[in-house]
XYZ file of N, CA and C in Angstrom:
588
model
N 30.944 135.760 181.014
C 32.528 136.053 180.265
C 32.067 136.395 178.744
N 32.559 137.882 178.474
C 32.533 138.109 177.032
C 33.481 137.945 176.234
N 33.426 137.553 174.663
C 34.138 137.268 173.557
C 34.863 138.738 173.502
N 36.223 138.372 173.376
C 37.079 139.461 173.013
C 36.661 139.898 171.401
N 36.733 141.346 171.205
C 36.832 141.362 169.528
C 37.534 140.899 168.879
N 37.475 140.040 167.612
C 38.135 139.143 166.685
C 39.177 139.977 165.950
N 40.594 139.728 165.741
C 41.172 140.322 165.285
C 40.951 140.584 163.747
N 41.535 141.876 163.534
C 41.383 142.767 162.104
C 42.377 142.309 161.140
N 42.901 141.449 161.416
C 44.331 141.039 160.676
C 44.922 139.578 160.819
N 45.758 138.989 159.951
C 46.032 137.870 160.011
C 47.430 138.026 161.071
N 47.588 137.336 162.144
C 49.139 137.404 162.983
C 50.716 137.003 161.711
N 49.935 135.805 161.524
C 50.989 135.550 160.544
C 51.237 136.182 159.635
N 50.707 136.550 158.800
C 51.109 137.522 157.644
C 51.587 138.747 158.095
N 51.093 139.467 159.066
C 51.793 140.596 159.559
C 53.507 140.108 159.986
N 53.736 139.077 160.371
C 54.673 138.712 161.223
C 55.609 138.555 159.727
N 54.887 137.884 158.717
C 55.818 137.798 157.616
C 56.417 138.920 157.030
N 55.071 140.162 156.847
C 55.413 141.413 156.280
C 56.415 142.141 157.476
N 56.603 141.813 158.295
C 57.657 142.703 158.795
C 59.073 142.094 158.915
N 59.066 140.276 158.355
C 60.061 139.908 158.500
C 60.899 140.366 156.778
N 59.993 140.708 155.783
C 60.260 141.281 154.222
C 61.002 142.782 154.744
N 60.399 143.391 155.446
C 60.821 144.629 155.802
C 62.180 144.871 156.529
N 62.301 144.144 157.783
C 63.510 143.870 158.048
C 64.844 143.242 157.111
N 63.798 142.319 156.462
C 65.187 141.838 155.482
C 65.542 142.594 154.490
N 64.888 143.836 153.840
C 65.184 144.411 152.748
C 65.584 145.886 153.475
N 65.536 146.530 154.517
C 66.249 147.459 155.352
C 67.483 147.561 156.359
N 67.019 146.037 156.912
C 67.591 145.851 158.279
C 67.257 146.457 159.489
N 67.663 145.585 160.587
C 66.935 146.171 161.664
C 67.260 147.534 162.688
N 68.298 148.216 162.000
C 68.661 149.405 162.412
C 67.737 150.627 161.748
N 67.850 150.639 160.209
C 67.202 151.100 159.467
C 65.683 151.159 159.147
N 65.295 150.226 159.818
C 64.083 150.081 160.335
C 63.141 150.759 161.354
N 62.138 151.672 160.523
C 61.707 152.372 161.711
C 59.986 151.846 162.161
N 59.583 152.424 163.462
C 58.370 151.824 164.183
C 57.099 151.756 162.589
N 57.395 153.529 162.500
C 56.857 153.650 161.611
C 56.852 152.822 159.742
N 57.949 152.795 159.466
C 57.804 151.351 158.585
C 57.215 150.229 158.785
N 57.094 149.656 159.915
C 56.562 148.639 159.853
C 54.860 148.693 160.198
N 54.649 149.558 160.799
C 52.921 149.745 161.098
C 52.361 149.605 159.677
N 53.040 151.076 158.736
C 52.851 150.919 157.829
C 52.956 150.015 156.969
N 53.607 148.612 156.646
C 53.866 147.442 155.892
C 52.813 147.101 156.386
N 52.705 146.791 157.798
C 51.817 145.608 158.399
C 50.222 146.470 158.579
N 50.053 147.417 158.283
C 48.938 148.072 158.259
C 47.815 147.997 159.763
N 49.178 148.122 160.635
C 48.371 148.144 161.931
C 48.529 149.365 162.825
N 47.859 149.747 163.892
C 47.886 150.796 164.352
C 48.854 150.717 165.376
N 49.329 151.306 165.958
C 50.197 151.300 167.261
C 49.732 150.722 168.206
N 48.976 150.811 168.682
C 48.256 150.095 169.942
C 48.233 148.345 169.550
N 47.668 148.397 168.246
C 47.545 146.829 167.639
C 49.021 146.234 167.800
N 50.038 146.642 167.338
C 51.264 146.488 167.042
C 51.835 146.189 168.411
N 51.730 147.041 169.221
C 52.608 146.865 170.916
C 51.597 145.513 171.054
N 50.064 145.754 171.262
C 49.635 144.492 171.787
C 49.736 143.416 171.289
N 50.318 143.039 169.778
C 50.303 141.652 169.289
C 51.959 141.514 169.663
N 52.804 142.231 169.247
C 53.926 142.243 169.031
C 55.163 142.030 170.153
N 54.609 143.141 170.869
C 55.398 143.966 171.681
C 56.189 145.258 171.315
N 57.985 144.939 171.059
C 58.278 146.103 169.983
C 59.164 146.261 169.075
N 60.160 146.734 168.804
C 60.311 146.686 167.377
C 61.277 145.275 167.503
N 62.006 145.236 168.673
C 63.045 144.326 169.317
C 62.453 142.865 168.900
N 61.330 142.706 169.658
C 60.427 141.652 169.544
C 59.794 141.021 168.630
N 59.338 142.350 167.443
C 58.920 141.476 166.396
C 60.458 141.177 165.310
N 61.313 141.918 165.502
C 62.619 141.541 164.967
C 63.076 139.914 165.416
N 62.924 139.550 166.439
C 63.432 138.478 167.007
C 62.308 136.874 166.587
N 60.971 137.924 166.452
C 60.291 136.795 165.667
C 60.154 136.576 164.505
N 60.579 137.671 163.501
C 61.101 137.865 162.268
C 62.540 136.859 161.929
N 63.153 136.976 162.613
C 64.588 136.198 162.691
C 64.238 134.638 163.043
N 63.361 134.149 163.819
C 63.276 132.982 164.036
C 62.218 132.547 162.564
N 61.159 133.232 162.154
C 60.517 132.524 161.511
C 61.617 132.673 159.915
N 62.373 133.449 159.696
C 63.337 133.337 158.052
C 64.221 131.942 158.281
N 64.715 131.626 159.565
C 65.220 130.322 160.166
C 64.227 129.477 159.639
N 63.014 129.501 160.330
C 62.461 128.229 159.934
C 61.932 128.127 158.682
N 61.732 129.038 157.745
C 61.470 128.633 156.290
C 62.426 128.875 155.360
N 63.785 128.916 155.687
C 64.757 128.828 155.069
C 65.333 127.437 155.259
N 65.279 127.215 156.574
C 65.540 125.230 156.892
C 64.778 124.911 156.467
N 63.028 124.725 156.268
C 62.387 124.089 155.371
C 62.703 123.847 154.236
N 63.259 124.915 153.443
C 63.332 124.999 152.180
C 64.281 124.196 151.534
N 65.638 124.571 152.551
C 66.628 123.813 152.120
C 66.545 122.099 152.320
N 66.076 122.093 153.439
C 65.619 120.786 153.830
C 65.045 119.655 152.528
N 63.962 120.365 152.298
C 63.287 119.727 151.157
C 64.125 119.579 149.998
N 64.895 120.732 149.437
C 66.017 120.888 148.374
C 66.894 119.412 148.178
N 67.357 119.392 149.539
C 68.188 118.220 149.867
C 67.870 116.915 149.855
N 66.680 116.737 150.036
C 66.101 115.953 150.357
C 65.480 115.022 148.579
N 65.128 116.356 147.739
C 64.346 116.084 146.184
C 65.833 116.146 145.443
N 67.136 116.270 146.001
C 68.286 116.428 144.912
C 68.530 115.334 145.005
N 69.277 114.519 143.421
C 69.479 113.193 143.062
C 70.681 113.040 143.988
N 72.109 114.044 144.546
C 72.966 113.639 145.012
C 73.121 115.011 145.927
N 73.788 114.542 147.033
C 74.566 115.758 147.915
C 75.307 117.241 147.410
N 76.068 116.298 146.141
C 76.716 117.633 145.815
C 76.025 118.562 144.835
N 74.907 117.650 144.255
C 73.844 118.623 143.419
C 73.492 119.769 143.937
N 72.796 118.980 145.089
C 71.990 120.012 146.214
C 73.046 121.246 146.798
N 74.233 120.673 146.971
C 75.135 121.918 147.317
C 75.595 123.091 146.375
N 75.410 122.105 145.099
C 75.762 123.565 143.871
C 74.660 124.144 143.606
N 73.021 123.420 143.690
C 72.128 124.466 143.316
C 72.059 125.196 144.746
N 72.154 125.103 145.798
C 72.743 126.126 146.694
C 72.965 127.473 146.555
N 74.283 127.169 146.148
C 75.322 128.067 145.871
C 74.785 128.598 144.962
N 74.149 127.985 143.800
C 74.168 128.905 142.246
C 72.682 129.703 142.565
N 71.992 129.039 143.917
C 70.832 130.113 143.999
C 71.099 131.267 144.659
N 72.355 131.467 145.362
C 72.671 132.534 145.820
C 73.007 133.738 144.590
N 73.765 133.084 143.763
C 74.065 133.576 142.117
C 72.988 133.917 141.419
N 71.569 133.583 141.629
C 70.306 133.903 140.568
C 70.096 135.637 141.648
N 70.406 135.757 142.775
C 70.362 137.245 142.962
C 70.910 138.098 142.376
N 71.779 137.758 141.918
C 72.857 138.380 141.347
C 72.464 138.980 139.785
N 71.092 138.549 139.064
C 70.084 139.162 138.389
C 69.084 140.563 138.442
N 68.981 140.384 139.835
C 68.173 141.573 140.443
C 68.902 142.949 140.572
N 68.192 143.787 140.074
C 69.347 145.359 140.089
C 69.588 145.322 142.006
N 71.067 146.156 141.519
C 71.758 146.333 142.906
C 70.798 146.555 144.326
N 69.699 147.293 143.850
C 69.404 147.915 145.061
C 68.163 146.906 145.776
N 67.866 145.573 145.045
C 66.897 145.037 145.222
C 67.631 143.496 145.844
N 68.760 143.691 146.114
C 69.808 142.343 146.398
C 69.985 142.362 147.671
N 69.203 141.536 148.890
C 68.620 141.520 149.981
C 70.191 140.632 150.698
N 70.265 139.488 150.024
C 71.481 138.773 151.022
C 70.437 137.586 151.768
N 71.065 137.677 152.688
C 70.398 136.332 153.834
C 70.252 137.180 155.226
N 68.933 137.222 155.553
C 68.921 138.161 156.801
C 69.924 137.771 157.952
N 69.884 136.339 158.103
C 71.034 135.754 159.422
C 72.292 136.433 159.136
N 72.811 136.554 157.868
C 74.082 137.017 158.028
C 74.223 138.768 157.701
N 73.025 138.967 157.043
C 73.354 140.768 157.224
C 73.132 141.103 158.710
N 72.482 140.389 159.301
C 72.047 140.643 160.839
C 73.672 140.594 161.873
N 74.152 139.238 160.938
C 75.404 138.979 161.764
C 76.575 139.870 161.637
N 76.453 140.971 160.659
C 77.694 141.925 160.242
C 76.556 143.199 160.957
N 75.276 143.382 160.711
C 75.197 144.417 161.426
C 74.885 145.157 162.903
N 74.131 143.819 163.610
C 74.217 144.378 164.926
C 74.254 143.164 165.679
N 74.500 141.845 165.666
C 74.671 140.738 166.252
C 75.676 141.355 167.811
N 76.540 142.020 168.013
C 77.922 141.909 168.733
C 76.996 143.259 169.470
N 76.194 144.168 168.936
C 75.302 144.913 169.996
C 74.188 144.463 171.058
N 73.579 143.166 170.806
C 72.964 142.732 171.382
C 72.690 141.057 171.660
N 72.765 140.770 173.010
C 73.046 139.293 172.880
C 71.582 138.737 172.690
N 70.131 139.049 172.472
C 69.231 138.148 171.801
C 69.149 138.141 170.540
N 69.964 139.333 170.133
C 70.088 139.304 168.645
C 70.760 138.083 168.044
N 72.221 138.299 168.951
C 73.318 137.279 168.953
C 72.919 136.176 168.629
N 72.030 135.598 169.770
C 71.169 134.579 169.826
C 70.937 133.677 168.790
N 69.534 134.631 167.942
C 69.244 134.161 167.042
C 69.843 134.076 166.021
N 71.171 134.691 165.479
C 72.216 134.421 164.701
C 72.909 133.384 164.790
N 73.273 132.984 166.189
C 73.760 131.845 166.556
C 73.065 130.625 166.040
N 71.650 130.454 166.502
C 70.775 129.593 165.857
C 70.281 129.435 164.488
N 70.390 130.390 163.932
C 70.640 130.205 162.592
C 71.810 129.616 161.640
N 73.042 130.158 162.097
C 73.976 129.463 161.853
C 74.325 127.814 162.140
N 73.677 127.851 163.323
C 73.972 126.397 163.927
C 72.829 125.484 163.040
N 71.845 125.963 162.644
C 70.728 125.050 161.851
C 71.470 125.129 160.367
N 72.243 125.974 160.024
C 72.369 125.743 158.400
C 73.676 125.019 158.637
N 74.590 125.226 159.916
C 75.713 124.287 159.549
C 75.487 122.625 159.654
N 74.478 122.372 160.854
C 73.617 120.872 160.902
C 73.129 120.671 159.347
N 72.738 121.540 159.128
C 72.239 120.890 157.402
C 73.248 120.359 156.608
N 74.202 121.344 156.274
C 75.292 121.228 155.467
C 76.521 119.888 155.796
N 76.095 119.811 157.077
C 76.740 118.483 158.131
C 76.167 117.267 157.126
N 74.686 117.054 157.379
C 73.784 116.247 156.762
C 74.684 116.027 155.304
N 74.244 116.903 154.512
C 74.564 117.245 153.126
C 75.915 116.616 152.763
N 77.196 116.802 153.453
C 78.359 116.723 153.190
C 78.678 114.782 153.660
N 78.100 114.490 154.588
C 78.110 113.253 154.886
C 77.161 112.328 153.949
N 76.124 112.843 153.525
C 75.295 112.260 152.622
C 76.556 112.013 151.421
N 77.055 113.190 150.913
C 77.919 113.300 149.712
C 79.251 112.131 149.679
N 79.682 112.586 151.186
C 80.797 111.363 151.387
C 80.517 109.978 151.171
N 79.315 109.568 151.460
C 78.965 108.330 151.843
C 78.741 108.099 150.113
N 77.835 108.622 148.997
C 77.796 108.641 147.862
C 78.823 108.587 146.779
N 79.865 109.232 147.457
C 81.559 109.281 146.725
C 81.342 110.741 145.902
N 80.737 111.683 146.088
C 80.881 112.678 145.680
C 81.731 114.024 146.436
N 81.772 113.379 147.418
C 82.563 114.623 148.664
C 83.751 114.018 148.928
N 84.471 114.564 149.311
C 85.928 113.681 149.425
C 85.815 113.321 150.965
N 86.160 112.181 151.617
C 86.339 111.856 152.581
C 87.535 112.346 153.510
N 88.292 112.762 152.757
C 89.653 113.222 153.698
C 89.819 114.413 154.602
N 88.316 115.373 154.235
C 88.178 116.302 155.297
C 86.663 115.875 156.133
N 87.085 116.331 157.536
C 85.632 115.940 158.095
C 84.053 117.058 157.929
N 82.875 116.359 157.990
C 82.021 116.636 157.616
C 82.041 118.060 158.354
N 82.735 118.415 159.641
C 81.961 119.150 160.064
C 82.841 120.570 159.509
N 84.257 120.257 159.008
C 84.984 121.243 158.721
C 84.574 121.648 157.260
N 84.075 121.046 156.328
C 83.509 121.067 154.791
C 82.108 122.315 155.137
N 81.162 121.899 156.418
C 80.071 122.693 156.757
C 80.545 123.798 156.887
N 81.619 124.158 157.966
C 82.063 125.607 158.034
C 82.599 126.372 156.621
N 82.934 125.511 155.885
C 84.028 125.743 154.741
C 82.957 126.767 153.634
N 81.814 125.449 153.637
C 80.388 125.967 152.754
C 80.040 127.413 153.362
N 79.605 127.165 154.620
C 78.885 128.254 155.191
C 79.722 129.760 154.966
N 80.848 129.626 155.538
C 81.998 130.628 155.126
C 81.940 131.472 153.425
N 81.859 130.436 152.332
C 81.905 130.299 151.269
C 80.558 130.957 150.882
N 79.661 130.532 151.574
C 78.180 130.957 150.967
C 77.944 132.633 151.356
N 78.264 132.849 152.584
C 78.398 134.341 153.490
C 79.472 135.057 152.129
N 80.333 134.686 151.621
C 81.398 135.382 150.861
C 80.505 135.437 149.182
N 79.785 134.570 148.910
C 78.753 134.995 147.417
C 78.233 136.038 147.814
N 76.962 135.693 149.090
C 76.093 137.072 149.569
C 76.766 138.266 149.632
N 77.963 138.416 149.794
C 78.453 139.779 149.954
C 78.943 140.128 148.809
N 79.332 139.574 148.023
C 80.188 139.780 146.534
C 78.731 140.325 145.711
N 77.695 139.406 145.658
C 76.168 139.782 145.043
C 75.884 141.150 145.587
N 75.761 141.025 147.038
C 75.337 142.389 147.203
C 76.253 143.587 147.073
N 77.512 143.052 146.844
C 78.131 144.769 146.249
C 78.381 144.726 144.985
N 77.644 143.862 144.055
C 77.562 144.193 142.713
C 78.358 143.008 141.544
N 78.249 141.795 142.260
C 79.167 140.977 141.720
C 77.752 140.929 140.174
N 78.280 140.363 139.251
C 77.275 139.416 138.078
C 77.086 138.216 138.443
N 76.167 137.785 137.157
C 75.722 136.163 138.051
C 77.185 135.257 137.304
N 77.727 135.850 136.063
C 78.764 135.166 135.580
C 80.245 135.037 136.592
N 80.217 135.936 137.314
C 81.344 135.820 138.460
C 81.355 135.315 139.143
N 79.994 135.142 139.750
C 79.271 134.235 141.121
C 79.403 132.748 140.808
N 79.154 132.817 139.290
C 79.420 131.301 138.752
C 80.368 130.635 138.714
N 81.841 131.862 138.444
C 83.305 131.304 138.486
C 83.426 130.930 140.374
N 83.015 131.813 141.117
C 83.247 131.242 142.313
C 82.909 129.912 143.029
N 81.480 129.836 142.476
C 81.087 128.220 142.612
C 81.517 127.445 142.060
N 82.310 127.636 140.805
C 83.017 126.823 140.374
C 84.043 126.082 141.457
N 84.956 127.282 141.746
C 86.186 127.084 142.514
C 85.993 126.607 143.761
N 84.689 126.389 144.473
C 84.118 126.201 145.691
C 83.772 125.061 145.823
N 83.138 124.193 144.819
C 82.777 122.998 144.842
C 83.858 122.269 144.360
N 85.106 122.227 143.691
C 86.427 121.938 143.266
C 87.302 121.239 144.810
N 86.865 121.954 145.980
C 87.246 122.105 147.105
C 86.459 120.617 147.930
N 85.550 120.217 147.480
C 84.947 118.700 147.687
C 85.323 117.706 147.041
N 86.470 118.143 146.361
C 86.991 117.157 145.475
C 87.793 115.794 146.227
C-alpha cells in the first residue's frame, strides 16, 4: 500500500479563509473563483477537499458558530458580572461602526438569515443552530445576572435572551447601514435600561 501525496495546504486555514470570504461577500455573491483565489486551491483540490460551494459554506457557518460561541463564552466567564458581559457584547458591535462602511461585515449568521436561509433548508438549519447557541448563552448570562441582582427577575430569562438577540441583530443592521459609534452607544444604553 502506497502513501498518498501529502496535502500542500492546511485544510483548517483554507476553511477559515473561505469563512472570511463568505462573511465579507455573502453566500450568493461569492463565486467559486473567489474561493479558489482566496484559498489558493485548484478546482480539483477544492472539490476533493470540500465538495462544492454549498458544502464549504455550511462548514464555514459551523466554524463561525464555533469561534463566536467560544469567544462569547470566554467573555462571559471573564466578566465581573453578567450585566457587564451583555454591555460589552453589545458595545463590541458598536466598535464595528468605526470601520469604513464597505468593511462593516455584521454577523455571518444574521447576514445569512436575511440573505438566503428561507431558500435552502440546510442553510436554514445552520442559521437556526447559530441562533440557538446564542440564545442558550444569553439565557445563561441573564440567569446569572438575575442571581447577581443586576437584571430584573420580573421577565423570564428566555424572553430577555430573545430580546437581546433581536436587539443585537438591530444593532448590526444599523451599523451596516452607516450608523456611527455614538448613535450605537445610545441604542445600547436604551437596551440595557430594559434589563433593569
